[in-house]
């Protein structure tokens, strides 16, 4: 029943798709490490008919590049994720109770509080784990989204 209810999954980027660390070269270029397992998870979630978006506080070309590769939209430089999410849902006719939010830190807190179901990586900030419906076994950057997909598949089998 759960995954039939979910219409949109929102992902934070840093700390969810990454381990929350960044490599910076001598020219100031940033690089992050992402999991190919998450890419597969996103691809499989698309097949379930669930929309997905990245909403990030950071504004960084690496987020754009990853979203482009995954073929999902992203919004960057978002200081108030709750307000952005409400606007996005209104624009796209999505009931906020049908949103799953995957976040890891205090800048996700207000959006988590209004979302229908919430997930956090095992290494999320304690205040986020305390308000998440599901604390995943995976750490940020280590297959968080793939674990969400596996969770959805297990729920589908239970329906």
Short mmCIF file of C-alpha atoms in Angstrom, two decimals:
data_model
loop_
_atom_site.label_atom_id
_atom_site.label_comp_id
_atom_site.label_asym_id
_atom_site.label_seq_id
_atom_site.Cartn_x
_atom_site.Cartn_y
_atom_site.Cartn_z
CA UNK A 1 0.00 0.00 0.00
CA UNK A 2 2.84 2.37 0.84
CA UNK A 3 4.51 2.63 -2.57
CA UNK A 4 1.14 2.95 -4.32
CA UNK A 5 0.69 6.05 -2.18
CA UNK A 6 4.08 7.63 -3.03
CA UNK A 7 3.93 9.98 -6.00
CA UNK A 8 7.24 11.84 -5.51
CA UNK A 9 10.55 11.06 -3.82
CA UNK A 10 12.71 14.03 -2.84
CA UNK A 11 16.42 13.54 -2.25
CA UNK A 12 18.84 15.83 -0.55
CA UNK A 13 22.20 15.60 -2.33
CA UNK A 14 25.07 16.00 0.14
CA UNK A 15 24.88 13.32 2.80
CA UNK A 16 22.29 11.27 0.91
CA UNK A 17 23.77 10.76 -2.55
CA UNK A 18 27.25 11.47 -1.19
CA UNK A 19 29.14 10.78 2.03
CA UNK A 20 28.86 14.50 2.80
CA UNK A 21 32.50 15.08 1.94
CA UNK A 22 33.98 16.96 -0.98
CA UNK A 23 37.29 16.83 -2.81
CA UNK A 24 38.65 20.25 -3.81
CA UNK A 25 41.54 20.59 -6.24
CA UNK A 26 44.06 23.43 -6.38
CA UNK A 27 41.80 25.32 -8.81
CA UNK A 28 38.80 25.14 -6.49
CA UNK A 29 36.99 22.48 -8.51
CA UNK A 30 34.85 20.20 -6.39
CA UNK A 31 34.30 16.47 -6.82
CA UNK A 32 32.19 14.04 -4.84
CA UNK A 33 31.86 10.29 -4.72
CA UNK A 34 28.47 8.79 -5.58
CA UNK A 35 27.20 5.23 -5.64
CA UNK A 36 26.28 3.52 -8.90
CA UNK A 37 23.85 1.46 -6.82
CA UNK A 38 21.88 4.66 -6.23
CA UNK A 39 21.78 5.29 -9.98
CA UNK A 40 20.29 1.85 -10.47
CA UNK A 41 17.82 2.48 -7.64
CA UNK A 42 16.65 5.70 -9.28
CA UNK A 43 16.25 3.94 -12.61
CA UNK A 44 14.16 1.19 -11.04
CA UNK A 45 12.03 3.64 -9.05
CA UNK A 46 11.23 5.42 -12.34
CA UNK A 47 9.83 2.12 -13.65
CA UNK A 48 7.45 2.12 -10.69
CA UNK A 49 6.00 5.40 -11.95
CA UNK A 50 7.26 7.47 -9.02
CA UNK A 51 8.63 10.94 -9.79
CA UNK A 52 11.96 11.97 -8.24
CA UNK A 53 13.77 15.25 -7.64
CA UNK A 54 16.95 16.46 -5.93
CA UNK A 55 16.54 19.53 -3.72
CA UNK A 56 19.85 20.89 -2.49
CA UNK A 57 20.84 23.84 -0.35
CA UNK A 58 24.21 23.91 -2.11
CA UNK A 59 24.57 25.35 -5.58
CA UNK A 60 27.17 23.28 -7.35
CA UNK A 61 27.67 22.08 -10.95
CA UNK A 62 28.31 18.56 -9.64
CA UNK A 63 24.67 18.35 -8.52
CA UNK A 64 23.51 19.41 -11.99
CA UNK A 65 25.80 16.87 -13.62
CA UNK A 66 24.55 14.02 -11.43
CA UNK A 67 20.89 14.96 -11.94
CA UNK A 68 21.44 15.14 -15.69
CA UNK A 69 23.06 11.70 -15.70
CA UNK A 70 20.18 10.28 -13.64
CA UNK A 71 17.64 12.13 -15.80
CA UNK A 72 15.80 13.64 -12.84
CA UNK A 73 15.18 17.31 -12.07
CA UNK A 74 17.14 19.18 -9.45
CA UNK A 75 16.73 22.43 -7.61
CA UNK A 76 19.80 24.06 -6.08
CA UNK A 77 20.52 26.96 -3.80
CA UNK A 78 17.29 26.27 -1.94
CA UNK A 79 17.52 27.83 1.50
CA UNK A 80 13.98 26.82 2.51
CA UNK A 81 13.27 23.30 1.30
CA UNK A 82 9.83 23.22 2.93
CA UNK A 83 8.59 26.25 0.98
CA UNK A 84 10.18 25.01 -2.23
CA UNK A 85 8.60 21.57 -1.81
CA UNK A 86 5.16 23.04 -1.15
CA UNK A 87 5.45 25.19 -4.29
CA UNK A 88 6.71 22.26 -6.37
CA UNK A 89 3.86 20.05 -5.20
CA UNK A 90 1.26 22.75 -5.86
CA UNK A 91 2.65 23.37 -9.35
CA UNK A 92 2.70 19.64 -10.16
CA UNK A 93 -0.58 18.74 -8.44
CA UNK A 94 1.05 16.40 -5.90
CA UNK A 95 -0.49 15.95 -2.47
CA UNK A 96 2.29 16.52 0.11
CA UNK A 97 1.12 13.39 1.94
CA UNK A 98 2.24 11.42 -1.12
CA UNK A 99 5.82 12.72 -0.90
CA UNK A 100 8.71 10.65 0.43
CA UNK A 101 11.66 12.74 1.61
CA UNK A 102 15.19 11.41 2.04
CA UNK A 103 17.31 13.80 4.10
CA UNK A 104 20.21 13.83 6.52
CA UNK A 105 20.71 17.18 8.23
CA UNK A 106 18.98 20.08 9.91
CA UNK A 107 18.37 21.97 6.66
CA UNK A 108 16.01 19.10 5.71
CA UNK A 109 14.05 19.18 8.99
CA UNK A 110 11.11 21.39 8.02
CA UNK A 111 10.56 19.56 4.71
CA UNK A 112 10.75 16.22 6.50
CA UNK A 113 8.09 17.32 8.97
CA UNK A 114 5.53 18.00 6.20
CA UNK A 115 6.28 14.97 3.97
CA UNK A 116 4.13 11.87 3.99
CA UNK A 117 6.96 9.40 4.64
CA UNK A 118 10.58 10.05 5.49
CA UNK A 119 13.91 8.25 5.34
CA UNK A 120 17.36 9.11 6.62
CA UNK A 121 20.78 7.50 6.18
CA UNK A 122 22.23 5.75 9.23
CA UNK A 123 24.81 8.54 9.62
CA UNK A 124 22.26 11.37 9.49
CA UNK A 125 22.21 14.01 12.21
CA UNK A 126 20.56 12.59 15.35
CA UNK A 127 17.76 15.18 15.20
CA UNK A 128 16.87 13.99 11.69
CA UNK A 129 16.97 10.31 12.59
CA UNK A 130 14.65 11.10 15.52
CA UNK A 131 11.92 12.46 13.21
CA UNK A 132 12.38 10.06 10.27
CA UNK A 133 9.91 7.25 9.73
CA UNK A 134 12.73 4.95 8.61
CA UNK A 135 16.43 5.12 9.45
CA UNK A 136 18.21 3.16 6.75
CA UNK A 137 21.16 0.83 7.27
CA UNK A 138 23.13 2.61 4.55
CA UNK A 139 25.29 5.63 5.21
CA UNK A 140 25.15 8.64 2.91
CA UNK A 141 26.80 7.87 -0.43
CA UNK A 142 26.71 4.12 0.22
CA UNK A 143 23.51 3.11 -1.54
CA UNK A 144 20.86 5.03 0.40
CA UNK A 145 18.57 5.31 -2.63
CA UNK A 146 19.09 1.69 -3.57
CA UNK A 147 17.99 0.76 -0.05
CA UNK A 148 14.90 2.96 -0.44
CA UNK A 149 14.12 1.08 -3.68
CA UNK A 150 14.56 -2.27 -1.92
CA UNK A 151 12.22 -1.02 0.82
CA UNK A 152 9.60 -0.07 -1.79
CA UNK A 153 9.87 -3.48 -3.46
CA UNK A 154 9.43 -5.24 -0.12
CA UNK A 155 6.38 -3.08 0.63
CA UNK A 156 4.93 -3.86 -2.78
CA UNK A 157 5.19 -7.58 -2.06
CA UNK A 158 3.33 -7.03 1.23
CA UNK A 159 0.42 -5.22 -0.51
#
